[in-house]
Amino acid sequence: MLTSEKSAIFIALLYTSFLVTHACDTATGVRFGYSGKTGPKHWGSLSPNFTLCSKGIYQSPIDIVKDFAVHNPKMEPLERDYTAANVTMVDNVFNIALRYNDTSGAVKVDGKKYKLKQLHWHSPSEHTMNGQRFAVELHMVHYADDGNVTVVSILYRYGKPDPFLFQINDTLAELSAEGCKAEKGDPLPVGVVNMKELRQGAHRYFRYLGSLSAPPCTEGVIWNILGEIREMTKEQAAALMAPLEGSYRHNCRPLQPLNGRTVQFYERSRKL
Ligand SMILES: *[C@@H]1O[C@H](CO)[C@@H](O)[C@H](O)[C@H]1NC(C)=O
Ligand SMILES: *[C@@H]1O[C@H](CO)[C@@H](O)[C@H](O)[C@H]1NC(C)=O
């Protein structure tokens, strides 16, 4: 198929998914949302498993105030070894995620290895920098063998196309076309994606201790927010949210209080 034909179909699918009001069955499991009665203010009372969402004190996301961030000379470059991975795509209702297997690669934080398990997108961004919110935020979620979690986060503004997303265009369109069926359905195979783009650009990053930014809001998560803001087109950002029900296309938790935490930063070849 010609690329133009493909994109015409893709746009048609996008259009359809905007018009169709999904009436997905909400009976299974605890549904949290981003507005109204199941919105972030109420997460803590939706399930006994979600209490940290209201009672936790080291929660995410936060505003990164660059001038208050402390340079930590002991921090190291974010060493990530992923090159390419055979992934699947899943509709989690509240976000679209790519799932990685145990051999996909890892990041090292303080000498400890965390394997990349999944990545997903939020729109607009959850973290802000000096109060500025961005169009999209990518969370790359890594787990250590002991269950500890570290997230590498990348912020995007609207602009040039993001090459990584070209690789998952067709699967996103397929997921949109499936509508409700996609939720809790079998993950769709994507195939092998090149991870080079996502491995780059960590010559400056911010680190702090926070939580999962969605229920159950588990704490003890090490956050690494890359300092370099990247770009994607408006169309790419819309395509990432298109498979989700309308209210989940805005899947950003409000900022959480810092409660005395320090944000640290790493910078390569920083002149002191
Ligand atoms: C809480 O989490 C546990 C373990 O994941 C699960 O078995 C249980 O059903 C959950 N409780 C509720 C009320 O969702
Ligand atoms: C990727 O994984 C799928 C299963 O999700 C498998 O069918 C396929 O053969 C794999 N492709 C490669 C190149 O390993």
mmCIF file of C-alpha atoms and ligand atoms in Angstrom:
data_model
loop_
_atom_site.group_PDB
_atom_site.id
_atom_site.type_symbol
_atom_site.label_atom_id
_atom_site.label_comp_id
_atom_site.label_asym_id
_atom_site.label_seq_id
_atom_site.Cartn_x
_atom_site.Cartn_y
_atom_site.Cartn_z
ATOM 1 C CA MET A 1 0.000 0.000 0.000
ATOM 2 C CA LEU A 2 1.194 3.506 -0.732
ATOM 3 C CA THR A 3 2.108 5.594 2.265
ATOM 4 C CA SER A 4 -0.459 8.210 1.289
ATOM 5 C CA GLU A 5 -3.180 5.548 1.114
ATOM 6 C CA LYS A 6 -2.113 4.266 4.482
ATOM 7 C CA SER A 7 -2.252 7.684 6.048
ATOM 8 C CA ALA A 8 -5.623 8.392 4.433
ATOM 9 C CA ILE A 9 -7.004 5.242 6.041
ATOM 10 C CA PHE A 10 -5.329 6.129 9.291
ATOM 11 C CA ILE A 11 -6.924 9.581 9.281
ATOM 12 C CA ALA A 12 -10.286 8.015 8.414
ATOM 13 C CA LEU A 13 -9.947 5.664 11.376
ATOM 14 C CA LEU A 14 -8.984 8.511 13.650
ATOM 15 C CA TYR A 15 -11.988 10.491 12.507
ATOM 16 C CA THR A 16 -14.326 7.568 13.133
ATOM 17 C CA SER A 17 -13.036 7.045 16.626
ATOM 18 C CA PHE A 18 -13.627 10.688 17.463
ATOM 19 C CA LEU A 19 -17.249 10.462 16.307
ATOM 20 C CA VAL A 20 -18.168 7.185 17.951
ATOM 21 C CA THR A 21 -19.054 7.564 21.609
ATOM 22 C CA HIS A 22 -17.651 4.478 23.229
ATOM 23 C CA ALA A 23 -20.085 2.941 25.666
ATOM 24 C CA CYS A 24 -17.643 0.512 27.158
ATOM 25 C CA ASP A 25 -18.742 -1.809 29.943
ATOM 26 C CA THR A 26 -17.430 -0.449 33.228
ATOM 27 C CA ALA A 27 -18.547 -3.351 35.405
ATOM 28 C CA THR A 28 -15.193 -5.100 35.739
ATOM 29 C CA GLY A 29 -12.548 -3.932 38.206
ATOM 30 C CA VAL A 30 -12.171 -0.547 39.829
ATOM 31 C CA ARG A 31 -12.350 2.189 37.258
ATOM 32 C CA PHE A 32 -10.552 5.400 38.004
ATOM 33 C CA GLY A 33 -10.762 8.421 35.785
ATOM 34 C CA TYR A 34 -9.368 11.888 35.258
ATOM 35 C CA SER A 35 -12.550 13.902 35.863
ATOM 36 C CA GLY A 36 -15.795 13.804 37.840
ATOM 37 C CA LYS A 37 -16.656 11.197 40.469
ATOM 38 C CA THR A 38 -13.752 8.882 39.648
ATOM 39 C CA GLY A 39 -11.284 11.746 39.123
ATOM 40 C CA PRO A 40 -7.907 12.207 40.894
ATOM 41 C CA LYS A 41 -9.509 13.885 43.945
ATOM 42 C CA HIS A 42 -11.453 10.687 44.632
ATOM 43 C CA TRP A 43 -8.859 8.039 43.722
ATOM 44 C CA GLY A 44 -7.962 7.409 47.378
ATOM 45 C CA SER A 45 -11.499 6.328 48.248
ATOM 46 C CA LEU A 46 -12.288 4.245 45.148
ATOM 47 C CA SER A 47 -10.565 1.140 46.550
ATOM 48 C CA PRO A 48 -8.770 0.152 49.769
ATOM 49 C CA ASN A 49 -5.808 -0.512 47.466
ATOM 50 C CA PHE A 50 -5.719 3.127 46.374
ATOM 51 C CA THR A 51 -5.399 4.834 49.779
ATOM 52 C CA LEU A 52 -1.882 6.110 49.062
ATOM 53 C CA CYS A 53 -3.390 8.290 46.322
ATOM 54 C CA SER A 54 -4.862 10.464 49.105
ATOM 55 C CA LYS A 55 -2.699 9.569 52.131
ATOM 56 C CA GLY A 56 0.713 9.333 50.487
ATOM 57 C CA ILE A 57 3.179 12.146 51.117
ATOM 58 C CA TYR A 58 5.759 11.495 48.384
ATOM 59 C CA GLN A 59 3.489 11.509 45.355
ATOM 60 C CA SER A 60 3.927 12.244 41.644
ATOM 61 C CA PRO A 61 3.828 14.255 39.445
ATOM 62 C CA ILE A 62 5.496 17.462 40.658
ATOM 63 C CA ASP A 63 6.658 20.756 39.217
ATOM 64 C CA ILE A 64 10.409 20.664 38.571
ATOM 65 C CA VAL A 65 11.791 24.064 39.580
ATOM 66 C CA LYS A 66 15.151 24.105 37.826
ATOM 67 C CA ASP A 67 16.712 26.703 40.130
ATOM 68 C CA PHE A 68 15.862 24.638 43.214
ATOM 69 C CA ALA A 69 17.270 21.404 41.776
ATOM 70 C CA VAL A 70 20.520 20.346 43.417
ATOM 71 C CA HIS A 71 23.460 19.196 41.328
ATOM 72 C CA ASN A 72 24.565 15.804 42.609
ATOM 73 C CA PRO A 73 28.117 14.989 41.469
ATOM 74 C CA LYS A 74 27.576 11.336 42.418
ATOM 75 C CA MET A 75 24.819 10.857 39.875
ATOM 76 C CA GLU A 76 25.837 9.082 36.700
ATOM 77 C CA PRO A 77 24.766 9.149 33.080
ATOM 78 C CA LEU A 78 21.534 7.171 32.612
ATOM 79 C CA GLU A 79 23.010 3.974 31.282
ATOM 80 C CA ARG A 80 20.434 2.220 29.114
ATOM 81 C CA ASP A 81 21.229 -0.726 26.915
ATOM 82 C CA TYR A 82 18.070 -1.207 24.842
ATOM 83 C CA THR A 83 18.567 -1.219 21.088
ATOM 84 C CA ALA A 84 15.573 -2.972 19.537
ATOM 85 C CA ALA A 85 12.661 -4.903 21.025
ATOM 86 C CA ASN A 86 9.745 -7.031 19.885
ATOM 87 C CA VAL A 87 6.773 -5.336 21.559
ATOM 88 C CA THR A 88 3.002 -5.544 21.886
ATOM 89 C CA MET A 89 0.481 -2.723 22.299
ATOM 90 C CA VAL A 90 -2.299 -2.726 24.861
ATOM 91 C CA ASP A 91 -5.257 -0.468 25.658
ATOM 92 C CA ASN A 92 -5.227 -0.065 29.461
ATOM 93 C CA VAL A 93 -8.413 2.091 29.351
ATOM 94 C CA PHE A 94 -6.538 4.986 31.004
ATOM 95 C CA ASN A 95 -3.560 4.912 28.639
ATOM 96 C CA ILE A 96 -2.035 3.175 25.635
ATOM 97 C CA ALA A 97 1.064 1.170 26.449
ATOM 98 C CA LEU A 98 3.784 -0.844 24.759
ATOM 99 C CA ARG A 99 4.788 -4.001 26.610
ATOM 100 C CA TYR A 100 8.351 -5.238 26.627
ATOM 101 C CA ASN A 101 9.651 -8.676 27.551
ATOM 102 C CA ASP A 102 12.413 -9.433 30.035
ATOM 103 C CA THR A 103 15.133 -9.390 27.423
ATOM 104 C CA SER A 104 14.305 -5.949 25.985
ATOM 105 C CA GLY A 105 16.918 -4.085 27.990
ATOM 106 C CA ALA A 106 17.495 -2.192 31.200
ATOM 107 C CA VAL A 107 18.567 1.032 32.843
ATOM 108 C CA LYS A 108 21.112 1.257 35.665
ATOM 109 C CA VAL A 109 20.347 3.547 38.601
ATOM 110 C CA ASP A 110 22.846 3.723 41.467
ATOM 111 C CA GLY A 111 24.446 0.554 40.148
ATOM 112 C CA LYS A 112 21.173 -1.373 40.222
ATOM 113 C CA LYS A 113 19.603 -2.876 37.114
ATOM 114 C CA TYR A 114 15.946 -2.158 36.258
ATOM 115 C CA LYS A 115 14.398 -3.921 33.244
ATOM 116 C CA LEU A 116 12.152 -2.030 30.848
ATOM 117 C CA LYS A 117 8.657 -3.539 31.221
ATOM 118 C CA GLN A 118 6.345 -1.026 29.548
ATOM 119 C CA LEU A 119 6.023 2.509 28.297
ATOM 120 C CA HIS A 120 2.928 4.676 27.943
ATOM 121 C CA TRP A 121 1.917 8.257 27.208
ATOM 122 C CA HIS A 122 0.087 11.011 29.088
ATOM 123 C CA SER A 123 -1.433 14.094 27.499
ATOM 124 C CA PRO A 124 -0.863 16.813 28.462
ATOM 125 C CA SER A 125 2.353 16.229 30.432
ATOM 126 C CA GLU A 126 2.043 15.321 34.121
ATOM 127 C CA HIS A 127 5.335 16.854 35.258
ATOM 128 C CA THR A 128 5.869 20.539 34.594
ATOM 129 C CA MET A 129 9.136 22.469 34.394
ATOM 130 C CA ASN A 130 9.263 25.891 36.018
ATOM 131 C CA GLY A 131 5.474 25.750 35.899
ATOM 132 C CA GLN A 132 5.331 25.026 32.188
ATOM 133 C CA ARG A 133 3.205 22.093 31.070
ATOM 134 C CA PHE A 134 4.036 20.269 27.844
ATOM 135 C CA ALA A 135 1.889 18.532 25.214
ATOM 136 C CA VAL A 136 2.802 14.932 25.972
ATOM 137 C CA GLU A 137 4.825 12.944 28.506
ATOM 138 C CA LEU A 138 6.269 9.487 27.886
ATOM 139 C CA HIS A 139 6.834 7.188 30.852
ATOM 140 C CA MET A 140 9.277 4.320 30.418
ATOM 141 C CA VAL A 141 8.637 2.047 33.388
ATOM 142 C CA HIS A 142 11.461 -0.212 34.598
ATOM 143 C CA TYR A 143 11.361 -2.885 37.331
ATOM 144 C CA ALA A 144 14.221 -4.365 39.346
ATOM 145 C CA ASP A 145 14.138 -8.038 40.349
ATOM 146 C CA ASP A 146 13.159 -6.969 43.893
ATOM 147 C CA GLY A 147 10.084 -5.133 42.566
ATOM 148 C CA ASN A 148 11.483 -1.605 42.871
ATOM 149 C CA VAL A 149 10.457 0.790 40.122
ATOM 150 C CA THR A 150 12.234 3.530 38.217
ATOM 151 C CA VAL A 151 10.658 5.635 35.472
ATOM 152 C CA VAL A 152 12.465 7.502 32.708
ATOM 153 C CA SER A 153 10.230 10.359 31.591
ATOM 154 C CA ILE A 154 10.454 12.364 28.365
ATOM 155 C CA LEU A 155 8.522 15.601 27.760
ATOM 156 C CA TYR A 156 7.325 16.638 24.283
ATOM 157 C CA ARG A 157 6.123 19.889 22.830
ATOM 158 C CA TYR A 158 4.292 20.184 19.492
ATOM 159 C CA GLY A 159 6.675 20.495 16.556
ATOM 160 C CA LYS A 160 8.589 18.177 14.252
ATOM 161 C CA PRO A 161 7.467 14.550 13.895
ATOM 162 C CA ASP A 162 8.814 12.065 16.452
ATOM 163 C CA PRO A 163 10.480 9.242 14.480
ATOM 164 C CA PHE A 164 9.850 6.621 17.179
ATOM 165 C CA LEU A 165 6.087 6.978 16.715
ATOM 166 C CA PHE A 166 6.239 6.168 12.980
ATOM 167 C CA GLN A 167 6.947 2.603 14.051
ATOM 168 C CA ILE A 168 3.660 2.183 15.915
ATOM 169 C CA ASN A 169 1.284 4.237 13.700
ATOM 170 C CA ASP A 170 -0.429 1.278 12.104
ATOM 171 C CA THR A 171 -0.983 -0.572 15.382
ATOM 172 C CA LEU A 172 -2.441 2.565 16.983
ATOM 173 C CA ALA A 173 -4.914 2.826 14.093
ATOM 174 C CA GLU A 174 -5.790 -0.844 14.507
ATOM 175 C CA LEU A 175 -6.406 -0.311 18.232
ATOM 176 C CA SER A 176 -8.638 2.706 17.502
ATOM 177 C CA ALA A 177 -10.671 0.641 15.057
ATOM 178 C CA GLU A 178 -11.274 -2.036 17.689
ATOM 179 C CA GLY A 179 -12.910 0.446 20.090
ATOM 180 C CA CYS A 180 -14.132 -1.156 23.327
ATOM 181 C CA LYS A 181 -13.042 -4.593 22.218
ATOM 182 C CA ALA A 182 -9.460 -3.452 22.619
ATOM 183 C CA GLU A 183 -9.785 -2.862 26.353
ATOM 184 C CA LYS A 184 -8.594 -5.866 28.293
ATOM 185 C CA GLY A 185 -8.320 -7.640 24.962
ATOM 186 C CA ASP A 186 -5.231 -9.443 23.817
ATOM 187 C CA PRO A 187 -2.307 -7.131 23.232
ATOM 188 C CA LEU A 188 -1.734 -6.419 19.550
ATOM 189 C CA PRO A 189 1.639 -7.435 18.131
ATOM 190 C CA VAL A 190 3.674 -4.453 16.948
ATOM 191 C CA GLY A 191 6.851 -6.251 15.925
ATOM 192 C CA VAL A 192 10.390 -5.105 16.416
ATOM 193 C CA VAL A 193 10.813 -1.407 17.240
ATOM 194 C CA ASN A 194 14.097 0.431 17.219
ATOM 195 C CA MET A 195 14.795 1.966 20.627
ATOM 196 C CA LYS A 196 17.715 4.168 19.619
ATOM 197 C CA GLU A 197 15.692 7.408 19.673
ATOM 198 C CA LEU A 198 14.470 6.803 23.187
ATOM 199 C CA ARG A 199 17.885 5.884 24.503
ATOM 200 C CA GLN A 200 19.424 9.203 23.546
ATOM 201 C CA GLY A 201 19.422 12.612 25.139
ATOM 202 C CA ALA A 202 20.127 11.924 28.814
ATOM 203 C CA HIS A 203 23.073 14.312 29.174
ATOM 204 C CA ARG A 204 20.919 16.266 31.611
ATOM 205 C CA TYR A 205 18.170 14.821 33.773
ATOM 206 C CA PHE A 206 16.321 15.470 37.037
ATOM 207 C CA ARG A 207 15.818 12.834 39.730
ATOM 208 C CA TYR A 208 13.448 12.663 42.692
ATOM 209 C CA LEU A 209 11.634 10.066 44.767
ATOM 210 C CA GLY A 210 7.907 9.867 44.059
ATOM 211 C CA SER A 211 5.102 7.476 43.234
ATOM 212 C CA LEU A 212 3.221 5.866 40.384
ATOM 213 C CA SER A 213 1.208 8.759 38.938
ATOM 214 C CA ALA A 214 -1.934 6.591 38.656
ATOM 215 C CA PRO A 215 -3.648 4.267 41.189
ATOM 216 C CA PRO A 216 -2.494 2.492 43.299
ATOM 217 C CA CYS A 217 -0.034 5.489 43.590
ATOM 218 C CA THR A 218 2.653 3.222 45.083
ATOM 219 C CA GLU A 219 5.575 5.203 46.522
ATOM 220 C CA GLY A 220 9.308 4.569 46.340
ATOM 221 C CA VAL A 221 9.454 5.177 42.588
ATOM 222 C CA ILE A 222 12.697 6.769 41.365
ATOM 223 C CA TRP A 223 11.846 9.362 38.712
ATOM 224 C CA ASN A 224 14.312 10.463 36.033
ATOM 225 C CA ILE A 225 12.961 13.363 33.961
ATOM 226 C CA LEU A 226 15.071 14.140 30.907
ATOM 227 C CA GLY A 227 15.993 17.803 30.665
ATOM 228 C CA GLU A 228 15.824 17.917 26.881
ATOM 229 C CA ILE A 229 12.299 18.632 25.633
ATOM 230 C CA ARG A 230 11.473 16.704 22.461
ATOM 231 C CA GLU A 231 8.928 17.277 19.709
ATOM 232 C CA MET A 232 6.037 15.468 18.079
ATOM 233 C CA THR A 233 3.305 16.696 15.755
ATOM 234 C CA LYS A 234 -0.227 17.477 16.954
ATOM 235 C CA GLU A 235 -1.435 14.604 14.786
ATOM 236 C CA GLN A 236 0.942 12.171 16.488
ATOM 237 C CA ALA A 237 -0.207 13.307 19.918
ATOM 238 C CA ALA A 238 -3.863 12.898 18.876
ATOM 239 C CA ALA A 239 -3.164 9.427 17.473
ATOM 240 C CA LEU A 240 -1.692 8.326 20.827
ATOM 241 C CA MET A 241 -4.920 9.296 22.597
ATOM 242 C CA ALA A 242 -7.382 8.313 19.831
ATOM 243 C CA PRO A 243 -8.016 4.714 20.955
ATOM 244 C CA LEU A 244 -9.044 5.931 24.444
ATOM 245 C CA GLU A 245 -12.562 6.908 25.514
ATOM 246 C CA GLY A 246 -13.083 10.677 25.372
ATOM 247 C CA SER A 247 -12.519 11.455 29.057
ATOM 248 C CA TYR A 248 -9.264 9.472 29.142
ATOM 249 C CA ARG A 249 -7.704 11.459 26.317
ATOM 250 C CA HIS A 250 -6.796 13.959 29.014
ATOM 251 C CA ASN A 251 -4.952 11.559 31.333
ATOM 252 C CA CYS A 252 -2.873 13.866 33.478
ATOM 253 C CA ARG A 253 -2.853 13.763 37.290
ATOM 254 C CA PRO A 254 -2.672 17.208 38.966
ATOM 255 C CA LEU A 255 0.627 18.301 40.548
ATOM 256 C CA GLN A 256 1.358 16.903 44.025
ATOM 257 C CA PRO A 257 2.998 18.759 46.921
ATOM 258 C CA LEU A 258 6.772 18.381 47.216
ATOM 259 C CA ASN A 259 6.586 17.956 51.032
ATOM 260 C CA GLY A 260 10.247 18.733 51.580
ATOM 261 C CA ARG A 261 11.658 16.521 48.847
ATOM 262 C CA THR A 262 14.750 17.597 46.958
ATOM 263 C CA VAL A 263 15.020 17.321 43.191
ATOM 264 C CA GLN A 264 18.560 16.497 42.088
ATOM 265 C CA PHE A 265 20.087 16.838 38.673
ATOM 266 C CA TYR A 266 22.819 15.334 36.589
ATOM 267 C CA GLU A 267 24.594 17.235 33.858
ATOM 268 C CA ARG A 268 27.406 15.954 31.672
ATOM 269 C CA SER A 269 30.605 18.028 31.769
ATOM 270 C CA ARG A 270 29.116 20.670 33.982
ATOM 271 C CA LYS A 271 31.496 23.531 34.611
ATOM 272 C CA LEU A 272 31.533 24.360 38.312
HETATM 273 C C1 LIG B 1 -6.459 -5.179 46.172
HETATM 274 O O1 LIG B 1 -5.308 -5.755 45.585
HETATM 275 C C2 LIG B 1 -5.231 -7.164 45.766
HETATM 276 C C3 LIG B 1 -3.906 -7.614 45.235
HETATM 277 O O2 LIG B 1 -3.667 -7.112 43.940
HETATM 278 C C4 LIG B 1 -6.422 -7.817 45.071
HETATM 279 O O3 LIG B 1 -6.360 -9.208 45.235
HETATM 280 C C5 LIG B 1 -7.717 -7.275 45.669
HETATM 281 O O4 LIG B 1 -8.813 -7.791 44.969
HETATM 282 C C6 LIG B 1 -7.738 -5.759 45.589
HETATM 283 N N1 LIG B 1 -8.880 -5.233 46.309
HETATM 284 C C7 LIG B 1 -9.794 -4.469 45.738
HETATM 285 C C8 LIG B 1 -10.917 -4.032 46.605
HETATM 286 O O5 LIG B 1 -9.755 -4.143 44.561
HETATM 287 C C1 LIG B 2 7.521 -10.984 17.994
HETATM 288 O O1 LIG B 2 6.598 -11.520 18.922
HETATM 289 C C2 LIG B 2 5.486 -12.130 18.331
HETATM 290 C C3 LIG B 2 4.536 -12.529 19.441
HETATM 291 O O2 LIG B 2 4.009 -11.367 20.049
HETATM 292 C C4 LIG B 2 5.934 -13.335 17.503
HETATM 293 O O3 LIG B 2 4.819 -13.930 16.861
HETATM 294 C C5 LIG B 2 6.933 -12.852 16.454
HETATM 295 O O4 LIG B 2 7.443 -13.961 15.747
HETATM 296 C C6 LIG B 2 8.079 -12.093 17.113
HETATM 297 N N1 LIG B 2 8.931 -11.520 16.082
HETATM 298 C C7 LIG B 2 10.264 -11.568 16.145
HETATM 299 C C8 LIG B 2 11.007 -10.934 15.013
HETATM 300 O O5 LIG B 2 10.859 -12.115 17.052
#
